Amino acid sequence: MIKSLRTTALAAALMAATSLTAMAEVVYHRGNTADPETLDQHKTSTVYEAHILRDLYEGLVAYSSAGKIIPGVATDWSLSNDGTVYTFNLRDNAKWSNGDPVTAGDFVFSLQRIMTPDTGAKYANILYPIKNAEAVNKGDKKPEELGVKAVNDTTLEITLEEPTPYFVDLLAHQTGLPVHPATVDAHGTDFVKPENFVSNGAYTLVEFIPNAHVKATKNAHFHDAGNVNIDTVFYYPTEDRGAALRRFQAGELHTNDDAPTEQVAFMREELGDKFRVAPYLGTYYYALNHEDEALNNPDVRRALSMSIDREFLAEEIWGGVMVAGYSFVPPGIGNYGESAYADYKDMDQIDREDKALELLENAGFGPDKPLQLTINYNTSENHKNTAVAIADMWKPLGVEISMVNTDTKTHYAMLRDRQDFDIARAGWIGDYSDPQNFLFMVESDNTGFNYARYENPEYDALMDKAAATVDLEVRAGILRQAEEMFMRDLPFVPLMYYGSMNLVSDKVSGFEDNLLNVHPSRWMSISQ
């Protein structure tokens, strides 16, 4: 009798413990570079916004944990024989966080909204392959003329201007994410506020406290909610990489999407596999303002670029987690051959410096008549150390550098608003593996990303020609001509190719290194 009572009590205690474990909220503390400037997917432009939006919304296609394209709201799709009409079949159990069904009409509304000029989408041109998209975005045609059509609630048809081999990849970008039409109609731009927020992804927004965190909780109406292990995600702005590392070591962060380069050796020794370095499809560069009187001279731009010791930056400043970059399109990208490298790539560094000095002297500058420039960079010890090193490399040429540091949000707003600057630090991470996604940035009409204010009709014509070319080999040759022109004119000075750095706790599973460095929270789990 006593044994039976003890057994019963033990069983009850085990059941209670199991119940409490099952009920325990799983919380993911995620370091995420900076506060989002916006959570409007049609106005976004940064990687750290994409990390959040990718959790809150689901497009026609989505990313797997390995960074591969997988079905999202669309279960499958087909392409017409001429390569210009996609038909997407939507899942019938896709719902918004308020329980409304996700329909083909929602995607029509969303795609028309991003192309409407009044929306002010900085990234609208990524979807220009859609028929009439550019004309709509420039106000020459009505949104209703965009090549998107809801055949019925679960069938969406998208017509393209011409065959575009990477189009489905484009739809995984945050600009391809849908908005909830009724919420946008009711609240306008305030649809992004937590109290108004309706999303269709694995999570929904519940709180945004600037300089503190963004908080998202699991969306019970998400079609795959049963396989989402994490209940709540906190995204913290971690511009100070050193502070983020300390928080990670203290167990306050499960992951962080960057790390202080000056502590790479320490992290490799102390953190082991928790410090992740992987190849990344991106380029770290300096934008040169072509409207500046001195920088408008191609010899000055070439001299500044030639004299930079990129190997030193990559190895000594960035601790070997970056690779010296002599082209804007990173090597290994899809639908391309060899990148168009700078013709001084293999010159001895001393010879390059001598040539740079000669070019500057011919332009009227030198130690006796210094060229005075300012470098703008966003808050980060990594960016600061890079700027200081480059300033030292330019000093023997008679170039005097001053520096302006602002937070990330202010820095990129300055660039997009076309405020005055000389040289500005920036970086670009590929949204899809195709050279067009890099070279399109300096087309004359790309006011959102052409920070250099570069205008070259010949370059624009090559990009237009490439867009109309179906043969991938011929198209690659045209894009290479464009990159050669880019490297001659230097709207941007490529410095390094990125390697992604992540801090990942051993409590986290489902975090897979990949070329795009995309890590949707829905695939992860946290051990308590």
Short mmCIF file of C-alpha atoms in Angstrom, two decimals:
data_model
loop_
_atom_site.label_atom_id
_atom_site.label_comp_id
_atom_site.label_asym_id
_atom_site.label_seq_id
_atom_site.Cartn_x
_atom_site.Cartn_y
_atom_site.Cartn_z
CA MET A 1 0.00 0.00 0.00
CA ILE A 2 2.83 2.43 0.93
CA LYS A 3 4.76 1.48 -2.22
CA SER A 4 1.64 2.05 -4.33
CA LEU A 5 1.08 5.51 -2.81
CA ARG A 6 4.71 6.46 -3.40
CA THR A 7 4.51 5.25 -6.99
CA THR A 8 1.33 7.22 -7.57
CA ALA A 9 2.86 10.37 -6.05
CA LEU A 10 6.02 9.99 -8.14
CA ALA A 11 3.96 9.54 -11.30
CA ALA A 12 1.93 12.62 -10.47
CA ALA A 13 5.08 14.66 -9.87
CA LEU A 14 6.56 13.52 -13.18
CA MET A 15 3.36 14.40 -15.02
CA ALA A 16 3.32 17.86 -13.41
CA ALA A 17 6.96 18.44 -14.34
CA THR A 18 6.30 17.31 -17.89
CA SER A 19 3.30 19.61 -18.10
CA LEU A 20 5.31 22.59 -16.82
CA THR A 21 8.09 21.85 -19.32
CA ALA A 22 5.56 21.66 -22.15
CA MET A 23 4.05 24.97 -21.06
CA ALA A 24 7.38 26.78 -20.63
CA GLU A 25 7.75 29.60 -23.11
CA VAL A 26 10.70 29.19 -25.47
CA VAL A 27 12.34 32.60 -25.94
CA TYR A 28 15.00 33.45 -28.50
CA HIS A 29 17.26 36.44 -27.73
CA ARG A 30 18.62 37.52 -31.12
CA GLY A 31 21.27 40.19 -31.70
CA ASN A 32 20.42 42.03 -34.91
CA THR A 33 22.85 44.87 -35.77
CA ALA A 34 20.54 47.88 -35.50
CA ASP A 35 17.02 49.16 -35.00
CA PRO A 36 14.93 48.85 -38.15
CA GLU A 37 14.30 52.13 -39.94
CA THR A 38 10.96 50.68 -40.98
CA LEU A 39 8.94 47.47 -40.74
CA ASP A 40 7.10 48.31 -43.95
CA GLN A 41 8.35 45.65 -46.35
CA HIS A 42 7.80 48.03 -49.26
CA LYS A 43 10.12 50.67 -47.80
CA THR A 44 12.82 48.45 -46.39
CA SER A 45 16.38 48.25 -47.69
CA THR A 46 18.63 46.69 -45.04
CA VAL A 47 19.69 43.19 -44.07
CA TYR A 48 18.78 43.65 -40.41
CA GLU A 49 15.23 44.69 -41.38
CA ALA A 50 15.04 41.61 -43.61
CA HIS A 51 15.90 39.35 -40.66
CA ILE A 52 12.81 40.61 -38.82
CA LEU A 53 10.46 40.82 -41.80
CA ARG A 54 11.37 37.28 -42.86
CA ASP A 55 10.00 36.08 -39.51
CA LEU A 56 6.86 38.22 -39.61
CA TYR A 57 5.73 37.53 -43.17
CA GLU A 58 5.78 34.77 -45.75
CA GLY A 59 5.95 35.44 -49.48
CA LEU A 60 5.05 33.20 -52.38
CA VAL A 61 8.39 31.48 -51.74
CA ALA A 62 10.53 31.35 -48.62
CA TYR A 63 13.99 30.32 -47.41
CA SER A 64 14.89 27.01 -45.85
CA SER A 65 17.31 26.84 -42.93
CA ALA A 66 20.04 26.26 -45.53
CA GLY A 67 19.15 29.45 -47.42
CA LYS A 68 17.51 27.62 -50.33
CA ILE A 69 14.28 28.66 -52.06
CA ILE A 70 11.30 26.59 -50.92
CA PRO A 71 7.51 26.93 -51.29
CA GLY A 72 5.95 29.61 -49.09
CA VAL A 73 2.35 30.70 -49.51
CA ALA A 74 2.59 29.11 -52.97
CA THR A 75 2.78 25.34 -52.90
CA ASP A 76 4.03 25.14 -56.49
CA TRP A 77 4.32 27.17 -59.67
CA SER A 78 4.66 26.73 -63.41
CA LEU A 79 6.19 28.77 -66.24
CA SER A 80 4.84 29.32 -69.74
CA ASN A 81 6.79 28.01 -72.72
CA ASP A 82 8.04 31.49 -73.62
CA GLY A 83 9.35 32.04 -70.07
CA THR A 84 7.26 35.14 -69.35
CA VAL A 85 4.19 33.97 -67.39
CA TYR A 86 4.37 32.38 -63.94
CA THR A 87 1.33 30.74 -62.40
CA PHE A 88 1.45 30.26 -58.63
CA ASN A 89 -0.89 27.92 -56.78
CA LEU A 90 -1.50 29.14 -53.22
CA ARG A 91 -2.04 26.85 -50.25
CA ASP A 92 -5.62 26.85 -49.00
CA ASN A 93 -4.60 26.94 -45.32
CA ALA A 94 -2.53 30.15 -45.50
CA LYS A 95 -3.93 32.69 -43.04
CA TRP A 96 -3.18 36.11 -41.65
CA SER A 97 -2.59 36.46 -37.92
CA ASN A 98 -6.17 37.72 -37.48
CA GLY A 99 -7.54 34.56 -39.12
CA ASP A 100 -8.27 36.02 -42.57
CA PRO A 101 -7.29 33.78 -45.49
CA VAL A 102 -4.27 34.82 -47.55
CA THR A 103 -5.46 35.21 -51.13
CA ALA A 104 -4.02 35.85 -54.56
CA GLY A 105 -5.72 39.25 -54.39
CA ASP A 106 -3.55 40.13 -51.38
CA PHE A 107 -0.43 39.67 -53.51
CA VAL A 108 -1.92 41.73 -56.35
CA PHE A 109 -2.65 44.53 -53.85
CA SER A 110 0.86 44.26 -52.37
CA LEU A 111 2.72 44.26 -55.68
CA GLN A 112 0.67 47.19 -56.94
CA ARG A 113 1.37 49.05 -53.69
CA ILE A 114 5.15 48.70 -53.87
CA MET A 115 5.13 49.97 -57.46
CA THR A 116 2.86 52.94 -56.73
CA PRO A 117 5.11 56.05 -56.76
CA ASP A 118 3.46 57.50 -53.63
CA THR A 119 4.63 54.51 -51.61
CA GLY A 120 8.21 55.71 -52.00
CA ALA A 121 9.68 52.20 -52.17
CA LYS A 122 13.49 52.44 -52.20
CA TYR A 123 13.78 48.91 -53.54
CA ALA A 124 10.93 48.85 -56.08
CA ASN A 125 13.29 48.28 -58.99
CA ILE A 126 14.16 44.81 -57.76
CA LEU A 127 10.74 43.79 -59.11
CA TYR A 128 11.06 45.62 -62.44
CA PRO A 129 11.08 42.30 -64.35
CA ILE A 130 7.29 42.27 -63.83
CA LYS A 131 5.48 43.61 -66.89
CA ASN A 132 4.86 47.37 -66.70
CA ALA A 133 6.48 47.55 -63.25
CA GLU A 134 8.98 50.25 -64.17
CA ALA A 135 6.34 52.32 -65.98
CA VAL A 136 3.99 52.08 -63.00
CA ASN A 137 6.75 52.96 -60.54
CA LYS A 138 7.67 56.04 -62.58
CA GLY A 139 4.06 57.17 -62.83
CA ASP A 140 3.70 56.46 -66.55
CA LYS A 141 1.09 53.74 -66.10
CA LYS A 142 -1.59 52.96 -63.53
CA PRO A 143 -1.02 50.31 -60.83
CA GLU A 144 -3.86 48.29 -62.34
CA GLU A 145 -1.73 47.84 -65.48
CA LEU A 146 0.96 45.93 -63.55
CA GLY A 147 1.41 42.40 -64.88
CA VAL A 148 -0.18 40.64 -61.89
CA LYS A 149 -3.58 38.95 -61.86
CA ALA A 150 -5.64 36.96 -59.36
CA VAL A 151 -7.19 34.19 -61.46
CA ASN A 152 -9.08 33.15 -58.32
CA ASP A 153 -8.38 33.25 -54.56
CA THR A 154 -5.70 30.56 -54.76
CA THR A 155 -4.19 31.19 -58.21
CA LEU A 156 -1.87 34.11 -58.97
CA GLU A 157 -0.52 34.92 -62.41
CA ILE A 158 2.56 37.14 -62.89
CA THR A 159 3.60 38.26 -66.36
CA LEU A 160 7.17 39.42 -67.00
CA GLU A 161 8.62 41.88 -69.52
CA GLU A 162 10.98 39.17 -70.74
CA PRO A 163 12.33 35.86 -69.44
CA THR A 164 14.15 36.42 -66.15
CA PRO A 165 16.07 33.35 -64.93
CA TYR A 166 16.30 34.55 -61.31
CA PHE A 167 12.72 35.84 -60.92
CA VAL A 168 11.54 33.28 -58.37
CA ASP A 169 14.59 34.11 -56.23
CA LEU A 170 13.52 37.77 -56.29
CA LEU A 171 10.22 36.86 -54.69
CA ALA A 172 12.00 35.61 -51.56
CA HIS A 173 13.30 39.14 -50.96
CA GLN A 174 11.48 41.20 -48.35
CA THR A 175 9.98 43.42 -51.06
CA GLY A 176 8.04 40.37 -52.26
CA LEU A 177 6.33 39.94 -48.90
CA PRO A 178 2.60 40.71 -48.81
CA VAL A 179 0.77 43.29 -46.72
CA HIS A 180 -2.71 42.78 -45.28
CA PRO A 181 -4.88 45.00 -47.54
CA ALA A 182 -7.62 45.75 -45.02
CA THR A 183 -5.09 46.85 -42.39
CA VAL A 184 -3.25 49.12 -44.83
CA ASP A 185 -6.56 50.62 -45.98
CA ALA A 186 -7.63 51.22 -42.38
CA HIS A 187 -4.38 52.56 -40.94
CA GLY A 188 -2.26 53.74 -43.86
CA THR A 189 1.44 53.86 -42.98
CA ASP A 190 0.56 53.10 -39.35
CA PHE A 191 -0.17 49.47 -40.27
CA VAL A 192 3.36 48.72 -38.98
CA LYS A 193 2.49 49.72 -35.40
CA PRO A 194 2.15 46.74 -33.05
CA GLU A 195 -1.43 47.61 -32.12
CA ASN A 196 -2.44 47.49 -35.80
CA PHE A 197 -0.13 44.76 -37.01
CA VAL A 198 -1.42 41.79 -39.04
CA SER A 199 1.10 39.37 -40.58
CA ASN A 200 1.09 35.97 -42.27
CA GLY A 201 4.47 34.58 -41.22
CA ALA A 202 5.59 32.37 -38.38
CA TYR A 203 5.53 35.35 -35.99
CA THR A 204 3.61 38.55 -35.44
CA LEU A 205 4.79 41.87 -34.02
CA VAL A 206 3.78 42.75 -30.46
CA GLU A 207 6.30 45.41 -29.42
CA PHE A 208 8.91 47.80 -30.81
CA ILE A 209 10.87 49.89 -28.32
CA PRO A 210 13.57 51.90 -30.17
CA ASN A 211 17.11 51.34 -28.86
CA ALA A 212 15.84 48.40 -26.81
CA HIS A 213 14.19 45.62 -28.82
CA VAL A 214 11.60 44.38 -31.28
CA LYS A 215 9.43 41.61 -29.86
CA ALA A 216 7.54 39.04 -31.93
CA THR A 217 5.43 36.11 -30.80
CA LYS A 218 4.37 32.93 -32.54
CA ASN A 219 1.49 33.30 -35.00
CA ALA A 220 -1.06 30.63 -34.12
CA HIS A 221 -2.66 30.96 -37.57
CA PHE A 222 0.57 30.25 -39.47
CA HIS A 223 0.06 27.16 -41.64
CA ASP A 224 3.14 25.42 -40.21
CA ALA A 225 2.76 26.68 -36.63
CA GLY A 226 2.92 23.15 -35.27
CA ASN A 227 6.54 22.89 -36.37
CA VAL A 228 7.62 26.30 -35.04
CA ASN A 229 9.53 25.62 -31.82
CA ILE A 230 10.28 29.14 -30.58
CA ASP A 231 7.42 31.06 -28.99
CA THR A 232 8.92 34.53 -28.66
CA VAL A 233 11.77 36.31 -30.43
CA PHE A 234 13.48 39.46 -29.13
CA TYR A 235 15.60 41.29 -31.72
CA TYR A 236 18.17 43.57 -30.10
CA PRO A 237 20.07 46.38 -31.87
CA THR A 238 23.74 45.45 -31.41
CA GLU A 239 25.73 48.11 -33.24
CA ASP A 240 28.42 47.85 -30.57
CA ARG A 241 29.90 44.47 -31.51
CA GLY A 242 32.15 44.37 -28.45
CA ALA A 243 29.18 44.87 -26.13
CA ALA A 244 27.27 42.23 -28.07
CA LEU A 245 30.10 39.75 -27.56
CA ARG A 246 30.04 40.39 -23.82
CA ARG A 247 26.26 39.91 -23.75
CA PHE A 248 26.66 36.67 -25.69
CA GLN A 249 29.29 35.39 -23.27
CA ALA A 250 27.01 36.29 -20.36
CA GLY A 251 24.19 34.26 -21.89
CA GLU A 252 22.02 37.30 -22.62
CA LEU A 253 22.05 36.65 -26.39
CA HIS A 254 21.54 33.28 -28.05
CA THR A 255 22.95 34.57 -31.36
CA ASN A 256 24.40 37.74 -32.81
CA ASP A 257 24.73 38.52 -36.52
CA ASP A 258 28.20 40.07 -36.34
CA ALA A 259 31.30 40.15 -34.14
CA PRO A 260 34.16 42.53 -33.33
CA THR A 261 36.96 41.88 -35.80
CA GLU A 262 39.63 43.07 -33.38
CA GLN A 263 38.75 40.09 -31.20
CA VAL A 264 38.71 37.36 -33.87
CA ALA A 265 41.72 35.53 -32.40
CA PHE A 266 40.16 35.63 -28.93
CA MET A 267 36.80 34.36 -30.20
CA ARG A 268 38.38 31.53 -32.17
CA GLU A 269 40.29 30.41 -29.09
CA GLU A 270 37.66 30.99 -26.41
CA LEU A 271 34.37 30.34 -28.23
CA GLY A 272 35.37 27.55 -30.59
CA ASP A 273 32.39 26.45 -32.70
CA LYS A 274 30.21 29.17 -31.19
CA PHE A 275 32.05 31.66 -33.41
CA ARG A 276 30.90 30.95 -36.96
CA VAL A 277 32.64 32.28 -40.08
CA ALA A 278 31.26 31.38 -43.51
CA PRO A 279 31.44 32.63 -47.12
CA TYR A 280 28.96 35.42 -47.80
CA LEU A 281 27.64 36.88 -51.05
CA GLY A 282 28.54 40.50 -50.46
CA THR A 283 30.96 43.39 -51.03
CA TYR A 284 32.21 46.00 -48.56
CA TYR A 285 32.86 49.28 -50.36
CA TYR A 286 33.29 53.05 -50.21
CA ALA A 287 30.92 55.22 -52.26
CA LEU A 288 32.58 58.24 -53.89
CA ASN A 289 30.38 61.28 -54.47
CA HIS A 290 30.72 62.06 -58.19
CA GLU A 291 29.21 65.51 -57.63
CA ASP A 292 32.18 66.48 -55.46
CA GLU A 293 34.57 68.73 -57.40
CA ALA A 294 37.71 66.72 -56.62
CA LEU A 295 36.13 63.26 -56.77
CA ASN A 296 34.55 64.04 -60.12
CA ASN A 297 38.06 63.60 -61.55
CA PRO A 298 38.55 59.92 -62.60
CA ASP A 299 42.30 60.13 -61.90
CA VAL A 300 41.59 61.11 -58.30
CA ARG A 301 39.17 58.22 -57.85
CA ARG A 302 41.63 55.77 -59.40
CA ALA A 303 44.49 57.04 -57.24
CA LEU A 304 42.47 56.64 -54.05
CA SER A 305 41.46 53.10 -55.02
CA MET A 306 44.92 51.97 -56.18
CA SER A 307 46.65 53.05 -52.99
CA ILE A 308 44.48 50.98 -50.63
CA ASP A 309 46.17 47.83 -49.32
CA ARG A 310 43.14 45.55 -49.32
CA GLU A 311 45.08 42.53 -48.12
CA PHE A 312 46.07 44.46 -45.01
CA LEU A 313 42.45 45.45 -44.37
CA ALA A 314 41.19 41.90 -44.80
CA GLU A 315 43.86 40.17 -42.75
CA GLU A 316 44.90 42.70 -40.13
CA ILE A 317 41.85 44.90 -39.58
CA TRP A 318 39.20 42.23 -40.17
CA GLY A 319 41.14 39.29 -38.77
CA GLY A 320 40.97 37.15 -41.89
CA VAL A 321 37.18 36.98 -41.99
CA MET A 322 37.08 39.10 -45.16
CA VAL A 323 38.82 38.68 -48.54
CA ALA A 324 40.58 41.48 -50.44
CA GLY A 325 38.16 42.71 -53.12
CA TYR A 326 39.17 44.02 -56.54
CA SER A 327 35.77 43.81 -58.26
CA PHE A 328 32.30 44.89 -57.25
CA VAL A 329 30.64 41.59 -58.20
CA PRO A 330 31.98 38.97 -55.77
CA PRO A 331 33.60 35.86 -57.26
CA GLY A 332 31.57 32.68 -57.49
CA ILE A 333 28.25 34.39 -58.20
CA GLY A 334 25.77 32.57 -60.43
CA ASN A 335 25.03 33.29 -64.10
CA TYR A 336 28.46 34.88 -64.60
CA GLY A 337 32.05 34.07 -65.41
CA GLU A 338 35.09 35.73 -63.85
CA SER A 339 34.44 39.11 -62.30
CA ALA A 340 35.93 42.24 -63.91
CA TYR A 341 38.90 42.82 -61.62
CA ALA A 342 40.77 46.12 -61.34
CA ASP A 343 43.74 46.17 -63.70
CA TYR A 344 46.07 46.95 -60.77
CA LYS A 345 45.01 43.87 -58.81
CA ASP A 346 48.34 42.08 -59.32
CA MET A 347 50.61 45.15 -59.14
CA ASP A 348 53.06 45.42 -56.27
CA GLN A 349 51.63 47.66 -53.53
CA ILE A 350 54.62 50.05 -53.68
CA ASP A 351 54.23 50.42 -57.46
CA ARG A 352 50.55 51.13 -56.98
CA GLU A 353 51.29 53.83 -54.42
CA ASP A 354 53.84 55.46 -56.76
CA LYS A 355 51.31 55.49 -59.59
CA ALA A 356 48.62 56.88 -57.28
CA LEU A 357 50.91 59.72 -56.22
CA GLU A 358 51.59 60.54 -59.88
CA LEU A 359 47.86 60.59 -60.70
CA LEU A 360 47.08 62.90 -57.79
CA GLU A 361 49.92 65.24 -58.70
CA ASN A 362 48.61 65.42 -62.27
CA ALA A 363 45.23 66.33 -60.80
CA GLY A 364 46.82 69.18 -58.86
CA PHE A 365 47.12 67.54 -55.44
CA GLY A 366 50.02 66.30 -53.33
CA PRO A 367 51.82 66.82 -50.02
CA ASP A 368 52.17 70.55 -50.75
CA LYS A 369 48.52 70.89 -51.80
CA PRO A 370 46.61 68.31 -49.77
CA LEU A 371 43.33 66.83 -50.91
CA GLN A 372 40.93 67.22 -47.98
CA LEU A 373 38.12 64.66 -47.78
CA THR A 374 35.71 63.30 -45.22
CA ILE A 375 34.83 59.63 -44.66
CA ASN A 376 31.35 58.96 -43.29
CA TYR A 377 30.76 55.61 -41.61
CA ASN A 378 28.10 54.01 -39.45
CA THR A 379 28.78 53.05 -35.84
CA SER A 380 31.04 50.02 -35.53
CA GLU A 381 34.57 49.52 -34.30
CA ASN A 382 35.14 47.46 -37.45
CA HIS A 383 34.15 50.37 -39.72
CA LYS A 384 36.12 52.86 -37.62
CA ASN A 385 39.28 50.77 -37.74
CA THR A 386 38.90 50.36 -41.50
CA ALA A 387 38.53 54.12 -42.01
CA VAL A 388 41.54 54.88 -39.80
CA ALA A 389 43.68 52.38 -41.71
CA ILE A 390 42.67 53.79 -45.11
CA ALA A 391 43.31 57.35 -43.91
CA ASP A 392 46.84 56.25 -42.97
CA MET A 393 47.33 54.71 -46.43
CA TRP A 394 46.25 57.93 -48.11
CA LYS A 395 48.31 60.24 -45.91
CA PRO A 396 51.61 59.80 -47.85
CA LEU A 397 49.73 60.88 -50.99
CA GLY A 398 48.85 64.21 -49.42
CA VAL A 399 45.26 63.24 -48.67
CA GLU A 400 43.93 64.60 -45.38
CA ILE A 401 40.95 62.74 -43.96
CA SER A 402 38.41 63.76 -41.37
CA MET A 403 35.75 61.33 -40.17
CA VAL A 404 32.06 61.50 -39.37
CA ASN A 405 30.44 58.68 -37.42
CA THR A 406 26.66 58.32 -37.02
CA ASP A 407 24.34 55.48 -36.08
CA THR A 408 23.33 53.11 -38.85
CA LYS A 409 19.85 54.54 -39.36
CA THR A 410 21.13 58.11 -39.70
CA HIS A 411 24.01 57.06 -41.95
CA TYR A 412 21.88 55.30 -44.55
CA ALA A 413 19.19 57.97 -44.42
CA MET A 414 21.93 60.48 -45.25
CA LEU A 415 22.97 58.43 -48.29
CA ARG A 416 19.45 57.87 -49.59
CA ASP A 417 18.38 61.47 -49.02
CA ARG A 418 21.35 62.53 -51.17
CA GLN A 419 22.84 64.74 -48.48
CA ASP A 420 26.33 66.15 -48.98
CA PHE A 421 29.28 63.81 -48.36
CA ASP A 422 32.65 62.98 -49.91
CA ILE A 423 33.25 59.29 -49.19
CA ALA A 424 30.85 56.95 -47.40
CA ARG A 425 31.22 53.44 -46.13
CA ALA A 426 28.57 50.96 -47.29
CA GLY A 427 28.10 47.29 -47.98
CA TRP A 428 25.92 45.21 -50.25
CA ILE A 429 24.72 41.67 -49.64
CA GLY A 430 23.29 39.83 -52.62
CA ASP A 431 19.57 39.19 -52.54
CA TYR A 432 20.03 36.48 -55.14
CA SER A 433 23.03 34.94 -56.86
CA ASP A 434 23.21 36.98 -60.06
CA PRO A 435 25.54 39.87 -61.08
CA GLN A 436 22.57 42.07 -61.97
CA ASN A 437 21.80 42.32 -58.25
CA PHE A 438 25.08 44.17 -57.75
CA LEU A 439 25.44 46.15 -60.96
CA PHE A 440 21.91 47.57 -60.94
CA MET A 441 22.82 49.68 -57.92
CA VAL A 442 24.46 52.46 -59.95
CA GLU A 443 22.00 52.74 -62.80
CA SER A 444 21.23 56.43 -63.23
CA ASP A 445 17.60 56.16 -62.11
CA ASN A 446 18.34 54.05 -59.02
CA THR A 447 18.08 56.88 -56.52
CA GLY A 448 17.66 54.44 -53.64
CA PHE A 449 21.12 52.85 -53.94
CA ASN A 450 23.17 54.96 -56.34
CA TYR A 451 24.84 56.77 -53.46
CA ALA A 452 27.65 57.97 -55.76
CA ARG A 453 25.19 59.86 -58.01
CA TYR A 454 26.84 58.17 -60.95
CA GLU A 455 25.23 58.89 -64.32
CA ASN A 456 26.45 57.11 -67.42
CA PRO A 457 24.06 56.49 -70.35
CA GLU A 458 26.42 53.87 -71.78
CA TYR A 459 26.31 51.91 -68.53
CA ASP A 460 22.53 52.18 -68.38
CA ALA A 461 22.27 50.96 -71.98
CA LEU A 462 24.38 47.88 -71.20
CA MET A 463 22.18 47.05 -68.21
CA ASP A 464 19.06 47.45 -70.36
CA LYS A 465 20.60 45.25 -73.05
CA ALA A 466 21.44 42.56 -70.51
CA ALA A 467 17.89 42.65 -69.15
CA ALA A 468 16.52 41.95 -72.64
CA THR A 469 18.96 39.09 -73.36
CA VAL A 470 17.67 35.56 -72.87
CA ASP A 471 20.87 33.63 -73.62
CA LEU A 472 22.64 33.44 -70.23
CA GLU A 473 26.15 33.25 -71.73
CA VAL A 474 25.60 36.30 -73.93
CA ARG A 475 23.94 38.11 -71.04
CA ALA A 476 26.96 37.38 -68.79
CA GLY A 477 29.25 38.94 -71.39
CA ILE A 478 27.18 42.12 -71.49
CA LEU A 479 27.12 42.36 -67.70
CA ARG A 480 30.88 41.92 -67.63
CA GLN A 481 31.22 44.90 -69.99
CA ALA A 482 29.11 46.88 -67.53
CA GLU A 483 31.32 45.83 -64.62
CA GLU A 484 34.45 46.78 -66.58
CA MET A 485 32.93 50.24 -67.04
CA PHE A 486 32.09 50.30 -63.33
CA MET A 487 35.68 49.50 -62.38
CA ARG A 488 36.96 52.18 -64.76
CA ASP A 489 34.61 54.90 -63.46
CA LEU A 490 34.57 53.81 -59.80
CA PRO A 491 31.26 55.06 -58.47
CA PHE A 492 32.07 52.69 -55.60
CA VAL A 493 35.53 51.53 -54.54
CA PRO A 494 35.30 47.80 -53.73
CA LEU A 495 37.41 46.99 -50.69
CA MET A 496 36.60 43.47 -49.51
CA TYR A 497 34.30 40.55 -50.09
CA TYR A 498 32.32 39.65 -47.01
CA GLY A 499 32.53 36.61 -44.86
CA SER A 500 29.61 36.26 -42.50
CA MET A 501 30.35 36.21 -38.77
CA ASN A 502 27.81 34.88 -36.30
CA LEU A 503 27.90 34.12 -32.62
CA VAL A 504 25.74 31.04 -32.00
CA SER A 505 25.10 29.51 -28.60
CA ASP A 506 25.36 25.75 -28.25
CA LYS A 507 21.78 25.94 -26.94
CA VAL A 508 20.63 26.82 -30.47
CA SER A 509 19.93 24.19 -33.09
CA GLY A 510 18.70 24.70 -36.66
CA PHE A 511 21.09 27.59 -37.37
CA GLU A 512 22.78 26.61 -40.66
CA ASP A 513 25.60 28.61 -42.25
CA ASN A 514 24.74 29.58 -45.84
CA LEU A 515 25.94 31.92 -48.60
CA LEU A 516 23.07 34.38 -48.12
CA ASN A 517 23.40 34.33 -44.31
CA VAL A 518 19.62 34.02 -43.90
CA HIS A 519 18.42 32.36 -40.71
CA PRO A 520 14.63 32.35 -40.25
CA SER A 521 13.71 31.83 -36.60
CA ARG A 522 11.01 29.30 -37.54
CA TRP A 523 13.62 26.63 -38.23
CA MET A 524 15.47 27.01 -34.94
CA SER A 525 14.98 25.64 -31.46
CA ILE A 526 16.44 26.61 -28.10
CA SER A 527 17.34 24.13 -25.39
CA GLN A 528 16.48 25.43 -21.92
#
